[in-house]
PDB file of C-alpha atoms and ligand atoms in Angstrom:
ATOM      1  CA  MET A  72     -13.547 -10.181 -18.589  1.00  0.00           C
ATOM      2  CA  MET A  73     -15.984 -10.089 -15.191  1.00  0.00           C
ATOM      3  CA  ASP A  74     -17.390  -6.670 -14.777  1.00  0.00           C
ATOM      4  CA  VAL A  75     -15.388  -4.716 -11.663  1.00  0.00           C
ATOM      5  CA  ALA A  76     -18.977  -4.617  -9.879  1.00  0.00           C
ATOM      6  CA  THR A  77     -19.281  -8.381  -9.845  1.00  0.00           C
ATOM      7  CA  ASN A  78     -15.145  -8.836  -8.699  1.00  0.00           C
ATOM      8  CA  LEU A  79     -15.623  -6.291  -6.047  1.00  0.00           C
ATOM      9  CA  ARG A  80     -18.812  -7.990  -4.745  1.00  0.00           C
ATOM     10  CA  HIS A  81     -16.331 -11.312  -4.450  1.00  0.00           C
ATOM     11  CA  ILE A  82     -13.577  -9.666  -2.663  1.00  0.00           C
ATOM     12  CA  ARG A  83     -15.753  -7.775  -0.420  1.00  0.00           C
ATOM     13  CA  GLN A  84     -17.403 -11.362   0.553  1.00  0.00           C
ATOM     14  CA  ASN A  85     -13.873 -12.781   1.041  1.00  0.00           C
ATOM     15  CA  ILE A  86     -12.840  -9.636   3.369  1.00  0.00           C
ATOM     16  CA  GLU A  87     -16.263 -10.506   5.079  1.00  0.00           C
ATOM     17  CA  GLN A  88     -14.994 -13.870   5.505  1.00  0.00           C
ATOM     18  CA  ALA A  89     -11.535 -13.229   6.795  1.00  0.00           C
ATOM     19  CA  CYS A  90     -12.895 -10.569   9.306  1.00  0.00           C
ATOM     20  CA  GLU A  91     -15.074 -13.099  10.556  1.00  0.00           C
ATOM     21  CA  LYS A  92     -12.112 -15.802  11.050  1.00  0.00           C
ATOM     22  CA  SER A  93     -10.244 -13.271  12.966  1.00  0.00           C
ATOM     23  CA  ASN A  94     -12.759 -11.120  14.829  1.00  0.00           C
ATOM     24  CA  ARG A  95     -12.401  -7.968  12.665  1.00  0.00           C
ATOM     25  CA  ASN A  96     -14.356  -5.260  11.324  1.00  0.00           C
ATOM     26  CA  PRO A  97     -14.400  -4.908   7.452  1.00  0.00           C
ATOM     27  CA  GLU A  98     -14.891  -1.387   7.951  1.00  0.00           C
ATOM     28  CA  ASP A  99     -10.994  -1.141   9.211  1.00  0.00           C
ATOM     29  CA  ILE A 100      -9.726  -2.656   5.709  1.00  0.00           C
ATOM     30  CA  THR A 101      -9.288  -0.220   2.863  1.00  0.00           C
ATOM     31  CA  ILE A 102      -9.279  -1.797  -0.542  1.00  0.00           C
ATOM     32  CA  ILE A 103      -6.699  -0.109  -3.001  1.00  0.00           C
ATOM     33  CA  GLY A 104      -7.533  -0.501  -6.589  1.00  0.00           C
ATOM     34  CA  VAL A 105      -4.478  -1.025  -8.528  1.00  0.00           C
ATOM     35  CA  THR A 106      -4.944   0.067 -11.805  1.00  0.00           C
ATOM     36  CA  LYS A 107      -1.717  -0.576 -13.312  1.00  0.00           C
ATOM     37  CA  TYR A 108      -2.667  -3.245 -15.757  1.00  0.00           C
ATOM     38  CA  VAL A 109      -5.808  -0.953 -17.338  1.00  0.00           C
ATOM     39  CA  THR A 110      -7.053   1.594 -18.942  1.00  0.00           C
ATOM     40  CA  ILE A 111      -8.552   5.185 -17.696  1.00  0.00           C
ATOM     41  CA  GLU A 112     -12.013   3.811 -18.633  1.00  0.00           C
ATOM     42  CA  ARG A 113     -11.801   0.712 -16.497  1.00  0.00           C
ATOM     43  CA  THR A 114     -10.184   2.601 -14.037  1.00  0.00           C
ATOM     44  CA  GLU A 115     -13.361   5.166 -13.990  1.00  0.00           C
ATOM     45  CA  GLU A 116     -15.899   1.921 -13.942  1.00  0.00           C
ATOM     46  CA  LEU A 117     -13.770   1.020 -10.795  1.00  0.00           C
ATOM     47  CA  ILE A 118     -14.513   4.224  -8.917  1.00  0.00           C
ATOM     48  CA  ASN A 119     -18.566   4.057 -10.077  1.00  0.00           C
ATOM     49  CA  ALA A 120     -18.251   0.560  -8.101  1.00  0.00           C
ATOM     50  CA  GLY A 121     -17.385   2.047  -5.409  1.00  0.00           C
ATOM     51  CA  ILE A 122     -13.594   2.085  -4.748  1.00  0.00           C
ATOM     52  CA  LYS A 123     -12.171   5.380  -3.751  1.00  0.00           C
ATOM     53  CA  ASN A 124      -8.812   4.293  -3.502  1.00  0.00           C
ATOM     54  CA  LEU A 125      -6.542   3.688  -6.379  1.00  0.00           C
ATOM     55  CA  GLY A 126      -2.917   2.304  -6.710  1.00  0.00           C
ATOM     56  CA  GLU A 127      -0.523   3.181  -9.198  1.00  0.00           C
ATOM     57  CA  ASN A 128       3.256   2.004  -9.207  1.00  0.00           C
ATOM     58  CA  ARG A 129       4.667   4.069 -12.143  1.00  0.00           C
ATOM     59  CA  LEU A 130       4.695   7.269 -12.478  1.00  0.00           C
ATOM     60  CA  GLU A 131       3.777   7.259 -15.933  1.00  0.00           C
ATOM     61  CA  GLY A 132       0.742   5.674 -14.963  1.00  0.00           C
ATOM     62  CA  PHE A 133      -0.095   7.517 -12.101  1.00  0.00           C
ATOM     63  CA  LEU A 134      -0.074  10.702 -14.025  1.00  0.00           C
ATOM     64  CA  ASP A 135      -2.145   9.648 -17.089  1.00  0.00           C
ATOM     65  CA  LYS A 136      -4.989   8.108 -14.537  1.00  0.00           C
ATOM     66  CA  HIS A 137      -4.388  11.501 -12.214  1.00  0.00           C
ATOM     67  CA  GLU A 138      -5.097  13.545 -15.207  1.00  0.00           C
ATOM     68  CA  TYR A 139      -8.449  12.348 -15.821  1.00  0.00           C
ATOM     69  CA  ILE A 140      -9.529  11.205 -12.559  1.00  0.00           C
ATOM     70  CA  GLN A 141      -8.014  14.054  -9.918  1.00  0.00           C
ATOM     71  CA  ASP A 142      -9.683  14.417  -6.645  1.00  0.00           C
ATOM     72  CA  LYS A 143     -12.375  11.686  -7.449  1.00  0.00           C
ATOM     73  CA  ALA A 144      -9.957   9.289  -6.250  1.00  0.00           C
ATOM     74  CA  ILE A 145      -7.361   9.003  -3.279  1.00  0.00           C
ATOM     75  CA  TRP A 146      -4.038   8.273  -4.481  1.00  0.00           C
ATOM     76  CA  HIS A 147      -1.385   5.679  -3.696  1.00  0.00           C
ATOM     77  CA  PHE A 148       1.637   5.282  -4.898  1.00  0.00           C
ATOM     78  CA  ILE A 149       2.800   1.476  -4.484  1.00  0.00           C
ATOM     79  CA  GLY A 150       5.717   1.260  -6.492  1.00  0.00           C
ATOM     80  CA  THR A 151       9.635   2.257  -6.409  1.00  0.00           C
ATOM     81  CA  LEU A 152       9.996   6.002  -6.428  1.00  0.00           C
ATOM     82  CA  GLN A 153      12.971   7.602  -7.646  1.00  0.00           C
ATOM     83  CA  SER A 154      14.220  10.972  -5.266  1.00  0.00           C
ATOM     84  CA  ARG A 155      14.200  13.028  -8.679  1.00  0.00           C
ATOM     85  CA  LYS A 156      10.495  12.112  -9.798  1.00  0.00           C
ATOM     86  CA  VAL A 157       9.045  13.019  -6.072  1.00  0.00           C
ATOM     87  CA  LYS A 158       8.573  16.697  -7.506  1.00  0.00           C
ATOM     88  CA  GLU A 159       5.942  15.299 -10.308  1.00  0.00           C
ATOM     89  CA  VAL A 160       4.036  13.489  -8.043  1.00  0.00           C
ATOM     90  CA  ILE A 161       3.928  15.320  -4.657  1.00  0.00           C
ATOM     91  CA  GLY A 162       0.857  17.502  -4.132  1.00  0.00           C
ATOM     92  CA  ASN A 163      -1.061  14.992  -6.350  1.00  0.00           C
ATOM     93  CA  VAL A 164      -0.427  11.768  -4.563  1.00  0.00           C
ATOM     94  CA  ASP A 165      -2.008  11.064  -0.728  1.00  0.00           C
ATOM     95  CA  VAL A 166      -0.008   8.241   0.323  1.00  0.00           C
ATOM     96  CA  ILE A 167       3.379   6.672  -0.386  1.00  0.00           C
ATOM     97  CA  HIS A 168       3.397   3.272   0.305  1.00  0.00           C
ATOM     98  CA  SER A 169       7.361   2.615  -0.722  1.00  0.00           C
ATOM     99  CA  LEU A 170       9.283   4.766   1.575  1.00  0.00           C
ATOM    100  CA  ASP A 171      12.859   2.439   1.610  1.00  0.00           C
ATOM    101  CA  ARG A 172      15.690   5.366   2.229  1.00  0.00           C
ATOM    102  CA  VAL A 173      16.583   8.438   3.768  1.00  0.00           C
ATOM    103  CA  SER A 174      17.210  10.222   0.271  1.00  0.00           C
ATOM    104  CA  LEU A 175      13.647   9.916  -0.588  1.00  0.00           C
ATOM    105  CA  ALA A 176      12.045  10.696   2.702  1.00  0.00           C
ATOM    106  CA  LYS A 177      14.568  13.928   2.288  1.00  0.00           C
ATOM    107  CA  GLU A 178      13.237  14.505  -0.977  1.00  0.00           C
ATOM    108  CA  ILE A 179       9.669  14.179   0.402  1.00  0.00           C
ATOM    109  CA  ASN A 180      10.320  16.347   3.383  1.00  0.00           C
ATOM    110  CA  LYS A 181      11.706  19.220   0.753  1.00  0.00           C
ATOM    111  CA  ARG A 182       9.061  19.234  -1.955  1.00  0.00           C
ATOM    112  CA  ALA A 183       5.794  18.478   0.060  1.00  0.00           C
ATOM    113  CA  ALA A 184       3.782  21.304   1.382  1.00  0.00           C
ATOM    114  CA  ALA A 185       2.233  19.790   4.275  1.00  0.00           C
ATOM    115  CA  PRO A 186       2.799  16.262   5.872  1.00  0.00           C
ATOM    116  CA  VAL A 187       2.523  13.404   3.750  1.00  0.00           C
ATOM    117  CA  ASP A 188       1.221   9.819   4.973  1.00  0.00           C
ATOM    118  CA  CYS A 189       3.944   7.426   4.230  1.00  0.00           C
ATOM    119  CA  PHE A 190       4.378   3.540   4.461  1.00  0.00           C
ATOM    120  CA  VAL A 191       7.819   2.269   5.151  1.00  0.00           C
ATOM    121  CA  GLN A 192       8.241  -0.768   2.917  1.00  0.00           C
ATOM    122  CA  VAL A 193       9.937  -3.972   4.619  1.00  0.00           C
ATOM    123  CA  ASN A 194      11.159  -7.141   3.006  1.00  0.00           C
ATOM    124  CA  ILE A 195      10.423  -9.506   5.021  1.00  0.00           C
ATOM    125  CA  SER A 196      10.550 -12.633   2.807  1.00  0.00           C
ATOM    126  CA  GLY A 197      14.278 -11.466   2.339  1.00  0.00           C
ATOM    127  CA  GLU A 198      14.119 -12.192  -1.465  1.00  0.00           C
ATOM    128  CA  GLU A 199      16.707 -10.077  -3.214  1.00  0.00           C
ATOM    129  CA  SER A 200      14.049  -8.939  -5.910  1.00  0.00           C
ATOM    130  CA  LYS A 201      12.215  -7.147  -3.445  1.00  0.00           C
ATOM    131  CA  HIS A 202      12.413  -3.772  -2.531  1.00  0.00           C
ATOM    132  CA  GLY A 203      12.468  -2.332   1.245  1.00  0.00           C
ATOM    133  CA  LEU A 204      14.538  -2.615   4.273  1.00  0.00           C
ATOM    134  CA  ALA A 205      15.218  -5.773   6.446  1.00  0.00           C
ATOM    135  CA  PRO A 206      12.962  -6.289   9.597  1.00  0.00           C
ATOM    136  CA  ASP A 207      16.157  -5.326  12.026  1.00  0.00           C
ATOM    137  CA  GLU A 208      17.059  -2.088  10.132  1.00  0.00           C
ATOM    138  CA  ILE A 209      13.471  -0.439  10.441  1.00  0.00           C
ATOM    139  CA  LEU A 210      13.150   0.791  13.721  1.00  0.00           C
ATOM    140  CA  SER A 211      16.718   2.900  13.194  1.00  0.00           C
ATOM    141  CA  PHE A 212      15.613   4.206  10.179  1.00  0.00           C
ATOM    142  CA  ILE A 213      12.027   5.415  11.691  1.00  0.00           C
ATOM    143  CA  LYS A 214      13.738   7.002  13.886  1.00  0.00           C
ATOM    144  CA  LYS A 215      15.678   9.260  11.365  1.00  0.00           C
ATOM    145  CA  MET A 216      12.266  10.392   9.931  1.00  0.00           C
ATOM    146  CA  GLU A 217      12.279  12.560  13.062  1.00  0.00           C
ATOM    147  CA  VAL A 218      14.137  15.530  11.474  1.00  0.00           C
ATOM    148  CA  TYR A 219      11.524  15.145   7.940  1.00  0.00           C
ATOM    149  CA  SER A 220       8.648  16.859   9.180  1.00  0.00           C
ATOM    150  CA  ASN A 221       6.797  16.379   6.140  1.00  0.00           C
ATOM    151  CA  VAL A 222       7.379  12.436   6.241  1.00  0.00           C
ATOM    152  CA  ARG A 223       4.678  11.072   8.595  1.00  0.00           C
ATOM    153  CA  VAL A 224       5.232   7.361   9.121  1.00  0.00           C
ATOM    154  CA  ALA A 225       1.357   6.040   8.701  1.00  0.00           C
ATOM    155  CA  GLY A 226       2.491   2.282   8.713  1.00  0.00           C
ATOM    156  CA  LEU A 227       4.417  -0.596   7.262  1.00  0.00           C
ATOM    157  CA  MET A 228       4.099  -2.375   3.700  1.00  0.00           C
ATOM    158  CA  THR A 229       5.430  -5.200   2.689  1.00  0.00           C
ATOM    159  CA  MET A 230       5.174  -7.559  -0.817  1.00  0.00           C
ATOM    160  CA  ALA A 231       4.972 -11.329  -0.174  1.00  0.00           C
ATOM    161  CA  PRO A 232       6.550 -13.443  -2.698  1.00  0.00           C
ATOM    162  CA  HIS A 233       4.061 -15.234  -5.329  1.00  0.00           C
ATOM    163  CA  ILE A 234       3.591 -18.409  -3.652  1.00  0.00           C
ATOM    164  CA  ASP A 235       0.664 -20.582  -2.486  1.00  0.00           C
ATOM    165  CA  ASP A 236       2.371 -21.788   0.686  1.00  0.00           C
ATOM    166  CA  GLU A 237      -0.166 -20.502   2.880  1.00  0.00           C
ATOM    167  CA  ASP A 238       1.969 -20.859   6.423  1.00  0.00           C
ATOM    168  CA  LYS A 239       4.459 -19.134   4.903  1.00  0.00           C
ATOM    169  CA  LEU A 240       2.479 -15.978   3.629  1.00  0.00           C
ATOM    170  CA  ARG A 241       1.091 -16.059   6.877  1.00  0.00           C
ATOM    171  CA  LYS A 242       4.209 -16.159   8.596  1.00  0.00           C
ATOM    172  CA  ILE A 243       5.548 -13.019   6.455  1.00  0.00           C
ATOM    173  CA  PHE A 244       2.180 -11.265   7.545  1.00  0.00           C
ATOM    174  CA  ARG A 245       2.653 -12.051  11.380  1.00  0.00           C
ATOM    175  CA  GLN A 246       6.066 -10.636  11.091  1.00  0.00           C
ATOM    176  CA  LEU A 247       4.998  -7.588   9.860  1.00  0.00           C
ATOM    177  CA  ALA A 248       2.130  -7.193  12.196  1.00  0.00           C
ATOM    178  CA  SER A 249       4.607  -7.582  15.107  1.00  0.00           C
ATOM    179  CA  LEU A 250       7.040  -5.006  13.778  1.00  0.00           C
ATOM    180  CA  ARG A 251       4.452  -2.534  13.559  1.00  0.00           C
ATOM    181  CA  ASP A 252       3.483  -3.236  17.272  1.00  0.00           C
ATOM    182  CA  SER A 253       6.884  -2.743  18.437  1.00  0.00           C
ATOM    183  CA  ILE A 254       6.933   0.523  16.127  1.00  0.00           C
ATOM    184  CA  LYS A 255       3.745   1.575  17.456  1.00  0.00           C
ATOM    185  CA  ALA A 256       4.683   1.254  21.097  1.00  0.00           C
ATOM    186  CA  GLU A 257       7.676   3.285  20.764  1.00  0.00           C
ATOM    187  CA  GLN A 258       4.970   6.308  20.506  1.00  0.00           C
ATOM    188  CA  LEU A 259       6.999   8.315  18.432  1.00  0.00           C
ATOM    189  CA  PRO A 260       4.894  11.420  17.222  1.00  0.00           C
ATOM    190  CA  TYR A 261       5.896  11.477  13.874  1.00  0.00           C
ATOM    191  CA  ALA A 262       5.228   7.615  13.475  1.00  0.00           C
ATOM    192  CA  PRO A 263       2.057   6.457  14.695  1.00  0.00           C
ATOM    193  CA  CYS A 264       2.507   3.552  12.673  1.00  0.00           C
ATOM    194  CA  ASN A 265      -1.096   2.407  12.862  1.00  0.00           C
ATOM    195  CA  TYR A 266      -1.419   0.600   9.395  1.00  0.00           C
ATOM    196  CA  LEU A 267      -0.418  -2.261   7.447  1.00  0.00           C
ATOM    197  CA  SER A 268      -0.407  -2.783   3.925  1.00  0.00           C
ATOM    198  CA  MET A 269      -0.271  -5.643   2.773  1.00  0.00           C
ATOM    199  CA  GLY A 270      -2.149  -8.332   0.841  1.00  0.00           C
ATOM    200  CA  MET A 271      -2.614  -8.775  -3.215  1.00  0.00           C
ATOM    201  CA  SER A 272      -5.031 -10.590  -5.236  1.00  0.00           C
ATOM    202  CA  ASN A 273      -3.064 -13.859  -4.239  1.00  0.00           C
ATOM    203  CA  ASP A 274      -2.932 -13.532  -0.744  1.00  0.00           C
ATOM    204  CA  TYR A 275      -5.507 -10.454   0.599  1.00  0.00           C
ATOM    205  CA  GLN A 276      -7.336 -13.205   2.858  1.00  0.00           C
ATOM    206  CA  LEU A 277      -4.775 -14.536   4.579  1.00  0.00           C
ATOM    207  CA  ALA A 278      -3.214 -10.686   5.142  1.00  0.00           C
ATOM    208  CA  VAL A 279      -6.458  -9.584   6.649  1.00  0.00           C
ATOM    209  CA  GLU A 280      -6.970 -12.442   8.968  1.00  0.00           C
ATOM    210  CA  GLU A 281      -3.244 -11.252   9.990  1.00  0.00           C
ATOM    211  CA  GLY A 282      -4.150  -7.637  10.406  1.00  0.00           C
ATOM    212  CA  ALA A 283      -3.780  -6.029   6.940  1.00  0.00           C
ATOM    213  CA  THR A 284      -5.679  -2.433   7.257  1.00  0.00           C
ATOM    214  CA  HIS A 285      -4.968  -1.604   3.493  1.00  0.00           C
ATOM    215  CA  ILE A 286      -4.905  -4.444   0.859  1.00  0.00           C
ATOM    216  CA  ARG A 287      -3.524  -3.530  -2.395  1.00  0.00           C
ATOM    217  CA  ILE A 288      -5.528  -5.265  -5.445  1.00  0.00           C
ATOM    218  CA  GLY A 289      -5.128  -5.377  -9.071  1.00  0.00           C
ATOM    219  CA  SER A 290      -5.836  -8.651 -11.250  1.00  0.00           C
ATOM    220  CA  SER A 291      -8.464  -9.829  -9.200  1.00  0.00           C
ATOM    221  CA  LEU A 292     -10.165  -6.819  -9.459  1.00  0.00           C
ATOM    222  CA  VAL A 293      -9.679  -4.870 -12.627  1.00  0.00           C
ATOM    223  CA  GLY A 294      -8.281  -7.855 -14.623  1.00  0.00           C
ATOM    224  CA  SER A 295      -4.652  -7.896 -15.865  1.00  0.00           C
TER     225      SER A 295
HETATM  226  C1  PLP B 446       1.075  -4.660  -9.050  1.00  0.00           C
HETATM  227  C2  PLP B 446       0.951  -4.665  -7.270  1.00  0.00           C
HETATM  228  C3  PLP B 446      -0.285  -4.599  -6.983  1.00  0.00           C
HETATM  229  C4  PLP B 446      -1.315  -5.670  -7.243  1.00  0.00           C
HETATM  230  O1  PLP B 446      -1.094  -6.808  -7.394  1.00  0.00           O
HETATM  231  P1  PLP B 446      -1.988  -8.043  -8.275  1.00  0.00           P
HETATM  232  O2  PLP B 446      -1.367  -9.072  -7.564  1.00  0.00           O
HETATM  233  O3  PLP B 446      -2.545  -7.676  -9.204  1.00  0.00           O
HETATM  234  O4  PLP B 446      -3.505  -7.707  -6.936  1.00  0.00           O
HETATM  235  C5  PLP B 446      -0.083  -4.650  -5.243  1.00  0.00           C
HETATM  236  N1  PLP B 446       1.178  -4.109  -4.966  1.00  0.00           N
HETATM  237  C6  PLP B 446       1.945  -3.420  -5.514  1.00  0.00           C
HETATM  238  C7  PLP B 446       3.352  -2.831  -4.939  1.00  0.00           C
HETATM  239  C8  PLP B 446       1.979  -3.825  -6.740  1.00  0.00           C
HETATM  240  O5  PLP B 446       2.853  -3.164  -7.665  1.00  0.00           O
END
């Protein structure tokens, strides 16, 4: 297994290339190191290599890692979050990437002491196995967030299917970017919607070319 610093160097080079192609600034892209496959030791290695943002998709993994790493990292919850478990993460999590229902927003609003940055999860590809709202449900869903003052819609998130078809992937990322633009144009004070959380190990270069601001990388960074 490659050391994390070497993997990170490769990933940063790929991001730079993607930014050159698309006329973007690498500083506008946040790498979230997804640590769900790895130990606390490996997670610490990741932090020492310079990664500040960590992502976990399960409550148990999140709590285990958070107990050791604490506020040496900015914490992203990237997986499905059950409403009854919100109270266990709130206060320790900085960003939630999987807001996909009103009941979850309600619970976040109730438990949080201050506004929490949330990404609304969109199911662009229409795969049944993927979580998230359909694109045509997004605007009305986001408008419902107005009453939840502790929920701040920071952006949109999607998970692309695990395929190698570049055109299909690009199309998915473009659709999410254009949906983000349309929400942003509404200028809703509770939904600035500046960010796009898209791209994983398999497809982050394409996601960056299409406007990703947050990429969530696990296996190609820390191994799996
Ligand atoms: C696991 C996971 C990732 C990272 O996946 P890799 O393909 O290992 O980079 C990103 N986002 C979510 C929501 C995940 O669950």
